[in-house]
Short mmCIF file of C-alpha atoms in Angstrom, two decimals:
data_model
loop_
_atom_site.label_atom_id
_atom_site.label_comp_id
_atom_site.label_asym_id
_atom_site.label_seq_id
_atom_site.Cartn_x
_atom_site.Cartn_y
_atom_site.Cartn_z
CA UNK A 1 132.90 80.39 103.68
CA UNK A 2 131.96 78.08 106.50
CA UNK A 3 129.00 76.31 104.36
CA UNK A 4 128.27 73.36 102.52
CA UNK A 5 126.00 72.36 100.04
CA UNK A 6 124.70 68.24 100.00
CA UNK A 7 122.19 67.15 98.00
CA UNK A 8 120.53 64.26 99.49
CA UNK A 9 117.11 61.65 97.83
CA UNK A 10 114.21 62.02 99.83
CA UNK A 11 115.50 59.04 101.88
CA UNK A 12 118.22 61.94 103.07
CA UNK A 13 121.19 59.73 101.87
CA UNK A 14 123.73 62.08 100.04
CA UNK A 15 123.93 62.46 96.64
CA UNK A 16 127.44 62.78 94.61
CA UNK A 17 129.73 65.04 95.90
CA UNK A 18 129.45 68.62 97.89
CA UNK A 19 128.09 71.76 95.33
CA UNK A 20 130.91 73.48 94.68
CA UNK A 21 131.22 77.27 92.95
CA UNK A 22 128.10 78.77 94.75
CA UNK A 23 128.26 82.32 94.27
CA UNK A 24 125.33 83.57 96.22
CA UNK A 25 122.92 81.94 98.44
CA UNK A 26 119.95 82.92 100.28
CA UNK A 27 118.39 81.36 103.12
CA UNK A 28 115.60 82.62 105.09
CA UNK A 29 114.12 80.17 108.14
CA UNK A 30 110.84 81.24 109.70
CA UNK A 31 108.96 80.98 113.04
CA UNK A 32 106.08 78.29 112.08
CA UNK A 33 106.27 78.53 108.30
CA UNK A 34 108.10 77.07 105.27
CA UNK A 35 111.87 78.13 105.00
CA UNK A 36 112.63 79.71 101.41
CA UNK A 37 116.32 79.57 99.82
CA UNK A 38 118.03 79.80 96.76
CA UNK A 39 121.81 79.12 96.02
CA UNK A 40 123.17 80.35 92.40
CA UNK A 41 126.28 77.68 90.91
CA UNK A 42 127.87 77.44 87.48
CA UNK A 43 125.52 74.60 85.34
CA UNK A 44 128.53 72.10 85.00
CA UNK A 45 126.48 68.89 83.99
CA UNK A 46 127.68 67.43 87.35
CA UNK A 47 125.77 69.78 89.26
CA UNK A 48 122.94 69.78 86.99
CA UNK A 49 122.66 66.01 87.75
CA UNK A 50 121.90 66.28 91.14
CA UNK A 51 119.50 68.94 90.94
CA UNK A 52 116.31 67.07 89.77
CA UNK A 53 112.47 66.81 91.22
CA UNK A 54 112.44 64.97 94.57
CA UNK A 55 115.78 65.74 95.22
CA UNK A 56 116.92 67.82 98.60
CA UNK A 57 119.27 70.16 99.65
CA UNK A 58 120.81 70.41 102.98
CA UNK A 59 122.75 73.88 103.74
CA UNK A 60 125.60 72.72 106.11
CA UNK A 61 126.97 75.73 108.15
CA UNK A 62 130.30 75.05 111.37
CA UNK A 63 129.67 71.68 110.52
CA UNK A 64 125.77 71.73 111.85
CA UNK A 65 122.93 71.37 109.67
CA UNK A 66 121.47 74.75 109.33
CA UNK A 67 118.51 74.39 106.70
CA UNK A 68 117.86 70.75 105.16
CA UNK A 69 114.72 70.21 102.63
CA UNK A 70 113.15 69.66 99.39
CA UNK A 71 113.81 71.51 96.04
CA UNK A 72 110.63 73.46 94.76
CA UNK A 73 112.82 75.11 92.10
CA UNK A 74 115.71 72.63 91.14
CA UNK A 75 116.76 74.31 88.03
CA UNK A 76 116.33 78.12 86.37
CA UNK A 77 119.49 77.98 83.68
CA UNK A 78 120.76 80.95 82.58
CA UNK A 79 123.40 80.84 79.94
CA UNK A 80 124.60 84.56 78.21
CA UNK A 81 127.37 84.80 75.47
CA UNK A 82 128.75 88.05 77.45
CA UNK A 83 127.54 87.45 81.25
CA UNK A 84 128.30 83.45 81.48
CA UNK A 85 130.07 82.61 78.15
CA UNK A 86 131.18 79.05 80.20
CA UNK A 87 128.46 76.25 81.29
CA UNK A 88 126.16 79.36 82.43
CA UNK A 89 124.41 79.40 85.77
CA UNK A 90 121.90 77.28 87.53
CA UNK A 91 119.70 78.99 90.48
CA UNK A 92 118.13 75.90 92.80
CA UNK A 93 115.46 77.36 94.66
CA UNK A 94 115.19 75.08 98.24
CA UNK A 95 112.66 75.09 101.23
CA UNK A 96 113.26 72.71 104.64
CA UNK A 97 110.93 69.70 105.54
CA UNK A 98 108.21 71.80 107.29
CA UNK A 99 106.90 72.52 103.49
CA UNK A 100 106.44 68.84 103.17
CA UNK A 101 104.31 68.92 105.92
CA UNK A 102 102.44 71.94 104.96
CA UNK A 103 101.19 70.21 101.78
CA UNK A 104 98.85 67.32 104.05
CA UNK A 105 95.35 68.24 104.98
CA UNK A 106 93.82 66.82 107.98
CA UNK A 107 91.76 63.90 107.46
CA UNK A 108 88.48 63.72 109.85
CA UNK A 109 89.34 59.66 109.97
CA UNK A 110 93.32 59.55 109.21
CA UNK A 111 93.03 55.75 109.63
CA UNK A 112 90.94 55.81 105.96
CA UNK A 113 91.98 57.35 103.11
CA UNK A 114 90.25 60.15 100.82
CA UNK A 115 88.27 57.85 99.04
CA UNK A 116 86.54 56.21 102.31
CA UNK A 117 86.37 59.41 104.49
CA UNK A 118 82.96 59.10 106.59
CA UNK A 119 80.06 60.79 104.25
CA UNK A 120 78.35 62.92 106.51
CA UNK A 121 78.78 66.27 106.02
CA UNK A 122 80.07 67.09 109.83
CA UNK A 123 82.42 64.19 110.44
CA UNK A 124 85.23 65.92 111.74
CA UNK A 125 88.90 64.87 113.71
CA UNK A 126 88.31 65.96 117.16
CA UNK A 127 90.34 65.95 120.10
CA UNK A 128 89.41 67.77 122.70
CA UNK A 129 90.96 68.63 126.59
CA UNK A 130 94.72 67.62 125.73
CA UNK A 131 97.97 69.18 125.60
CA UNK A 132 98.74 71.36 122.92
CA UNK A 133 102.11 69.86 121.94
CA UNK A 134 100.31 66.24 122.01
CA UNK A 135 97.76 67.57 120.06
CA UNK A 136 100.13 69.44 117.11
CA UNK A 137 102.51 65.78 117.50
CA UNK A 138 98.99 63.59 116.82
CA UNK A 139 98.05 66.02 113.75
CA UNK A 140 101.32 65.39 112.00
CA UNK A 141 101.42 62.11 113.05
CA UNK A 142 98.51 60.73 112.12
CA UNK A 143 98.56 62.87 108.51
CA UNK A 144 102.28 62.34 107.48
CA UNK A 145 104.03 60.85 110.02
CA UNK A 146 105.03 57.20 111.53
CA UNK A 147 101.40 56.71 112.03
CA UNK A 148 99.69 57.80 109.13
CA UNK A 149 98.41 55.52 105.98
CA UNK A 150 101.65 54.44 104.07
CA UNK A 151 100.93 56.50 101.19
CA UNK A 152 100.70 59.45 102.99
CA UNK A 153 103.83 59.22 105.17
CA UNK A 154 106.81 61.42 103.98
CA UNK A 155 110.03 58.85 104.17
CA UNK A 156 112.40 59.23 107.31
CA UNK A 157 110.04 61.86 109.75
CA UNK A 158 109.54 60.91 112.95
CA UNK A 159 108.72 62.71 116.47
CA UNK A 160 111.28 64.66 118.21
CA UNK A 161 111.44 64.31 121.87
CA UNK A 162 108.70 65.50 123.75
CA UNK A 163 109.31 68.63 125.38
CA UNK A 164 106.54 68.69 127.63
CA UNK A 165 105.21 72.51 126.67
CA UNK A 166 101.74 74.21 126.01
CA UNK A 167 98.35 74.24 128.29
CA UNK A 168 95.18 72.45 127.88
CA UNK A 169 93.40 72.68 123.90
CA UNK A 170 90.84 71.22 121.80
CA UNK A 171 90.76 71.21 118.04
CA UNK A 172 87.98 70.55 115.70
CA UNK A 173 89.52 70.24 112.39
CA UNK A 174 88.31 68.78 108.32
CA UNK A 175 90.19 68.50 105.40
CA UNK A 176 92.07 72.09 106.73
CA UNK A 177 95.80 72.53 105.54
CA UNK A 178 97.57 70.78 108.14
CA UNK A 179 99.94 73.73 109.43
CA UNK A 180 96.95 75.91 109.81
CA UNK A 181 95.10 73.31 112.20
CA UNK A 182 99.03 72.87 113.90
CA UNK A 183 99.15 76.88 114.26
CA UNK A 184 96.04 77.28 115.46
CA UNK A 185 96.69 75.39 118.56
CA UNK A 186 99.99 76.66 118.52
CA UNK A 187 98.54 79.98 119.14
CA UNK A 188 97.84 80.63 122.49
CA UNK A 189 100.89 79.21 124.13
CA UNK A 190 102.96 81.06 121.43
CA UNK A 191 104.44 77.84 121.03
CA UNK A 192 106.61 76.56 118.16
CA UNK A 193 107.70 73.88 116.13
CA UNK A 194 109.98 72.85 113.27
CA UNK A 195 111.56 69.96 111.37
CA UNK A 196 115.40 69.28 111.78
CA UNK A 197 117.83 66.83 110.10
CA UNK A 198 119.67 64.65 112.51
CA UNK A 199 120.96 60.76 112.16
CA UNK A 200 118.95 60.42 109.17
CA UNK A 201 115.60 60.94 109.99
CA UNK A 202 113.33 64.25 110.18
CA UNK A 203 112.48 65.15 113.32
CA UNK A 204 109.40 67.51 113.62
CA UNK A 205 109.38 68.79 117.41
CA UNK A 206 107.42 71.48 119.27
CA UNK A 207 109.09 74.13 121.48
CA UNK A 208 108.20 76.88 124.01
CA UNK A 209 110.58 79.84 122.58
CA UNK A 210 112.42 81.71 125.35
CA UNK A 211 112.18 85.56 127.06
CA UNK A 212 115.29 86.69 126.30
CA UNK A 213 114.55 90.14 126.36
CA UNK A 214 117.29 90.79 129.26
CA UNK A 215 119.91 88.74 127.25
CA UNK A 216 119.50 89.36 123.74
CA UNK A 217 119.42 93.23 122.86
CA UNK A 218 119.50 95.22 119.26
CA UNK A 219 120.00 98.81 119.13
CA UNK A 220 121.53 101.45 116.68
CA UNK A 221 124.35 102.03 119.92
CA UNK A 222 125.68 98.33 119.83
CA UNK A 223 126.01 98.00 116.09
CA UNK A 224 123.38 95.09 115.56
CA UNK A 225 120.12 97.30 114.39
CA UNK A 226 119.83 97.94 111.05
CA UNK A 227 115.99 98.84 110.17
CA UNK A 228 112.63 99.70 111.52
CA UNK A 229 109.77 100.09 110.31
CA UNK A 230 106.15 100.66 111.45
CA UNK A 231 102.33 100.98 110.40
CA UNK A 232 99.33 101.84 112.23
CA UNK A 233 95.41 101.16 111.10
CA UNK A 234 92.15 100.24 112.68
CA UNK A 235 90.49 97.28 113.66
CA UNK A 236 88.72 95.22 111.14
CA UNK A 237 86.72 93.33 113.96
CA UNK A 238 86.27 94.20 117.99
CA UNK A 239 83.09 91.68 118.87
CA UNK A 240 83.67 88.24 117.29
CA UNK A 241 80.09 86.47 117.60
CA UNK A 242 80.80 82.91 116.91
CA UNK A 243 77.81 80.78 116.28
CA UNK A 244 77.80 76.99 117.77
CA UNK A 245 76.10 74.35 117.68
CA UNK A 246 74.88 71.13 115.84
CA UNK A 247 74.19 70.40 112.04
CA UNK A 248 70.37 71.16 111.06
CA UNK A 249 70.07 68.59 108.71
CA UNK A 250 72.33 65.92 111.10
CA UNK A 251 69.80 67.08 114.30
CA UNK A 252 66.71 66.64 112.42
CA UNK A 253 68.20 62.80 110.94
CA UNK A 254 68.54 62.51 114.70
CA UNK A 255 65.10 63.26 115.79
CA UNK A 256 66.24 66.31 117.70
CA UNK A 257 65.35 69.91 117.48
CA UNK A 258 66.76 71.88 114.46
CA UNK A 259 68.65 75.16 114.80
CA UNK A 260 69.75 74.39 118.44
CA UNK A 261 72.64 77.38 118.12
CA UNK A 262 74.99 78.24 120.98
CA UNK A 263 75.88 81.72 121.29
CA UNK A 264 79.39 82.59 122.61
CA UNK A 265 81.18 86.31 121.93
CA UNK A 266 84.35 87.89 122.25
CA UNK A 267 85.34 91.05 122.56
CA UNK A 268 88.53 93.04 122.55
CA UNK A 269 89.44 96.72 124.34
CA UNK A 270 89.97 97.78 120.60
CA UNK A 271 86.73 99.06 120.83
CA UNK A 272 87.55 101.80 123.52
CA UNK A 273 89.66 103.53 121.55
CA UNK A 274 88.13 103.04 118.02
CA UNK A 275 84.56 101.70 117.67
CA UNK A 276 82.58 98.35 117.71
CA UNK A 277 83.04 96.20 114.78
CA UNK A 278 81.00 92.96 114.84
CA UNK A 279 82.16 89.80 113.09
CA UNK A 280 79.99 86.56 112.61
CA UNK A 281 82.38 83.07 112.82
CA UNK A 282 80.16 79.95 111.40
CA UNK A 283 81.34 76.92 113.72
CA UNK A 284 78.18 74.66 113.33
CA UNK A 285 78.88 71.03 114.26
CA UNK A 286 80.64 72.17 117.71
CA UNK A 287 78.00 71.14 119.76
CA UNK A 288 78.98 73.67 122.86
CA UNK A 289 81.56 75.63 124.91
CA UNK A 290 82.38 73.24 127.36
CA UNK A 291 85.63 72.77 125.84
CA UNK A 292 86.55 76.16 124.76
CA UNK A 293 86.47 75.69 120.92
CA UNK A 294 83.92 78.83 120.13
CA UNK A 295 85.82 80.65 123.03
CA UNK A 296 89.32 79.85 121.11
CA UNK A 297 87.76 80.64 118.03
CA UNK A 298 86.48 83.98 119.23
CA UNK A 299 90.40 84.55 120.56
CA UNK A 300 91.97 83.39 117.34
CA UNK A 301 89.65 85.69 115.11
CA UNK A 302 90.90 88.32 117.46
CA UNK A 303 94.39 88.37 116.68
CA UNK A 304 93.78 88.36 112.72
CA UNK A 305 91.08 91.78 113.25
CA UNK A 306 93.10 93.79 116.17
CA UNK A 307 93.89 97.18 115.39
CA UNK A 308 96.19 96.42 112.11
CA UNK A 309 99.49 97.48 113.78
CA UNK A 310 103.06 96.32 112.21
CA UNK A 311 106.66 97.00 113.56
CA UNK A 312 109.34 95.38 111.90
CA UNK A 313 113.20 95.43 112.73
CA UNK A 314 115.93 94.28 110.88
CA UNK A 315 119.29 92.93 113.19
CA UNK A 316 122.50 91.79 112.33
CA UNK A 317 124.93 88.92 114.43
CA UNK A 318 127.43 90.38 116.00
CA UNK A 319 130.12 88.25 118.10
CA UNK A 320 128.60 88.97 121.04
CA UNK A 321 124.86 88.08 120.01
CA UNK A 322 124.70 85.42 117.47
CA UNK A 323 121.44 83.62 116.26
CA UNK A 324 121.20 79.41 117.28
CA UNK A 325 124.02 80.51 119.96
CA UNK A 326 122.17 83.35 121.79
CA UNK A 327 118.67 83.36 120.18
CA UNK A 328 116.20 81.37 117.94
CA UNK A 329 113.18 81.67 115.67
CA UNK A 330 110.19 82.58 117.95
CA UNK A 331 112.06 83.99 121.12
CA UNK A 332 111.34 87.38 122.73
CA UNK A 333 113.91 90.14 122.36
CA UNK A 334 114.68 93.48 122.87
CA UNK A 335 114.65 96.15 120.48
CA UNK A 336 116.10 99.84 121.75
CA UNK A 337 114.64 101.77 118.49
CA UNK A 338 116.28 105.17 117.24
CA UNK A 339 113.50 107.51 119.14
CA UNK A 340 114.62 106.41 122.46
CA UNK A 341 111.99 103.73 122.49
CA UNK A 342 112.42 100.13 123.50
CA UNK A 343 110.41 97.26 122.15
CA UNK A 344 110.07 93.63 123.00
CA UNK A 345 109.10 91.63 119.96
CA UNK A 346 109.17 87.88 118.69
CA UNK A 347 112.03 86.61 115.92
CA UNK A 348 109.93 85.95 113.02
CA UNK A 349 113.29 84.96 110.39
CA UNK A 350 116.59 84.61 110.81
CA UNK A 351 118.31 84.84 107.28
CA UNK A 352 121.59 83.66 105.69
CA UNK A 353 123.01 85.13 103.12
CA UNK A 354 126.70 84.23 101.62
CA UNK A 355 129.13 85.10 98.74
CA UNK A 356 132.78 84.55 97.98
CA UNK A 357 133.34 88.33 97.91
CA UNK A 358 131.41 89.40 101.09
CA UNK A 359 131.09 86.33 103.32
CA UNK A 360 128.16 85.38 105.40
CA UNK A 361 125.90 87.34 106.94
CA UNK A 362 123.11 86.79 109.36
CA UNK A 363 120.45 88.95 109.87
CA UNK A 364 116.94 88.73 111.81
CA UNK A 365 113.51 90.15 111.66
CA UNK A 366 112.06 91.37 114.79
CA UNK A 367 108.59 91.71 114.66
CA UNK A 368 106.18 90.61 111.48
CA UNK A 369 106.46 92.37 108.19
CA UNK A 370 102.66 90.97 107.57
CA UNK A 371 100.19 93.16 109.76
CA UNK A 372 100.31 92.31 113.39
CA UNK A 373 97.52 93.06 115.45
CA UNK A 374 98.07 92.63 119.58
CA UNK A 375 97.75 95.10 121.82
CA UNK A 376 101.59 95.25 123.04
CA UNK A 377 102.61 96.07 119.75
CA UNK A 378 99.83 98.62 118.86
CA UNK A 379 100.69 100.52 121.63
CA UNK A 380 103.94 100.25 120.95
CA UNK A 381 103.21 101.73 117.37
CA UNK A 382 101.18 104.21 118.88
CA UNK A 383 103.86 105.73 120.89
CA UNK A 384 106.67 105.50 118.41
CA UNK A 385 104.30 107.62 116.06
CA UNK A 386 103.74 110.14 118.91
CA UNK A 387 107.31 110.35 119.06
CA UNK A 388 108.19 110.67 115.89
CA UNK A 389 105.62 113.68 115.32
CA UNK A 390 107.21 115.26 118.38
CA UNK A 391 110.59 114.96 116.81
CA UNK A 392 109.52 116.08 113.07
CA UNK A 393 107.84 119.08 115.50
CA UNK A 394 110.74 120.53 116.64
#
């Protein structure tokens, strides 16, 4: 195999030598979330050394750093007269530096910390009419990065390079996990962003993914397609009403009228073809519209209460189409499915998976396994089940 095991401090300098005697490993990396690995090796006290609490791991594949971060499992042991008679086994389960990240909240005044937050019950972190990357880079920044209070910064991360991506946002955001407020303004752009190990620091960055719909192709015919799969349900919401607007008790403190509320709704075509479902969203404490925040809100809610449609695929690299060469987390491919159909979808994981007796393998997942809800894909559901019936008809 191609791949190396390191494991580093949380300073990222290495640690004893290269893991030796892995006999599986496991490695999926996702499109805005958390990776999740595990790597099995034989429990020789050397190895069981290195794998303690704080401790990383940093999967090396052709010499390029393919996942790198902290240990959430660092030792299950496993020792069996018949099935390990030797020093047994030790499974080390492994995430990559985005999980760091996901463990912050955001802070309404990031410059104080928890114990000297502002008491009034609507302070909140605000920015408003920016760029969405500057806006994701200032949450993390601020929270956990270079910027942020000293016991709150995680050791080594720093910025990436602005790439220069995403449209005009505002967030509104209090003590909310920190990758939720980053994906929420992630969301309409369908922008990305990830941590990567490089000249010993931690770079978190934010991307636009690529179309490569024309370039990168899966289909039963070329040998890279291995699974599809599909559901179909209704909407849980078509009319979001979100409700606007200043604190009652805060207006009233401020000699102003109470229960000034700001109206603003949004509605999907869900309702066309299956019937009105309306939703309430609380956002008291943003004043108006005039920035978009009840508008986004309304949008946001949206894609979570869509017609609950899901299509997943399952691909395989082949040496013509190769994920990090050809294609990456988050980019738009194309799918050719086995009714004749052909999809374009968004690469939610791209897993590793490696043993002495089988090699590596790389597979991706087209599509979300968790219920997906736009319209593309519903009617893309839609019409693979009409085909499907016609086929089972015949």
């Amino acid at each position: 195999m191609t791949i190396q095991l390191l494991v580093t401090d949380r300073n990222l300098s290495v640690l004893g030598d290269p893991l030796s005697g892995c006999t599986k490993l496991a490695c999926d990396i996702n499109f805005n979330k958390p990776a999740a690995g595990s790597a099995v090796l034989p429990a020789r006290p050397e190895v069981v050394e290195l794998l303690q609490p704080g401790n990383r791991l940093v999967v090396v594949r052709d010499k390029g750093v393919w996942c790198a971060g902290p240990l959430e499992e660092p030792q299950d042991y496993v020792w069996d007269l018949e099935q390990n008679p030797g020093w047994g086994t030790v499974t080390v389960r492994f995430t990559d530096d985005l999980a760091r990240i996901a463990g912050y909240l955001t802070y309404p005044d990031p410059t104080l910390d928890f114990a000297s937050q502002v008491t009034t019950s609507d302070a909140v972190r605000q920015i408003t009419a920016t760029n969405a990357e500057e806006i994701i880079r200032t949450l993390v920044d601020e929270n956990c990065g270079p910027s942020a209070l000293a016991s709150r910064r995680i050791e080594q991360l720093v910025l990436d390079t602005l790439a220069g991506v995403g449209g005009t946002r505002s967030i509104s955001t209090r003590f909310e996990p920190l990758l939720d407020a980053c994906r929420t303004v992630a969301a309409t752009d369908g922008l990305g962003f990830r941590t990567r190990q490089e000249d010993g620091q931690i770079k978190f960055g934010v991307y636009a993914p690529a179309d490569r719909t024309g370039t990168a192709r899966f289909s039963r015919g070329l040998g890279n397609l291995r699974r599809v799969a599909f559901t179909l349900g209704g909407p849980l919401a078509t009319s979001e009403l979100v409700q606007g607007g200043n604190d009652p008790e805060e207006q009233v403190a401020a000699g102003e009228p109470a229960n000034v509320r700001v109206y603003v709704e949004v509605n999907s075509g869900a309702a066309a073809d299956w019937y009105r479902v309306e939703k309430l969203i609380d956002k008291t404490g943003t004043v108006d519209d005039s920035n978009g925040e009840l508008t986004q809100s309304g949008v946001l809610a949206l894609g979570e209460d869509n017609p609950q449609a899901s299509l997943t695929t399952e691909t395989v690299d082949t040496e013509d189409l190769r994920a990090g060469r050809d294609y990456w987390l988050g980019d738009r491919v194309t799918v050719a499915l086995p009714t004749g159909l052909e999809v374009t979808n968004v690469v939610q994981t791209i897993r590793l998976t490696a043993t002495p007796d089988t090699g590596e393998l790389v597979t991706a997942v087209i599509g979300d396994s968790d219920k997906t809800t736009t319209s593309a894909t519903v009617r893309t559901v839609r019409d693979l089940a009409r085909r499907l019936g016609r086929m089972e008809a015949r």
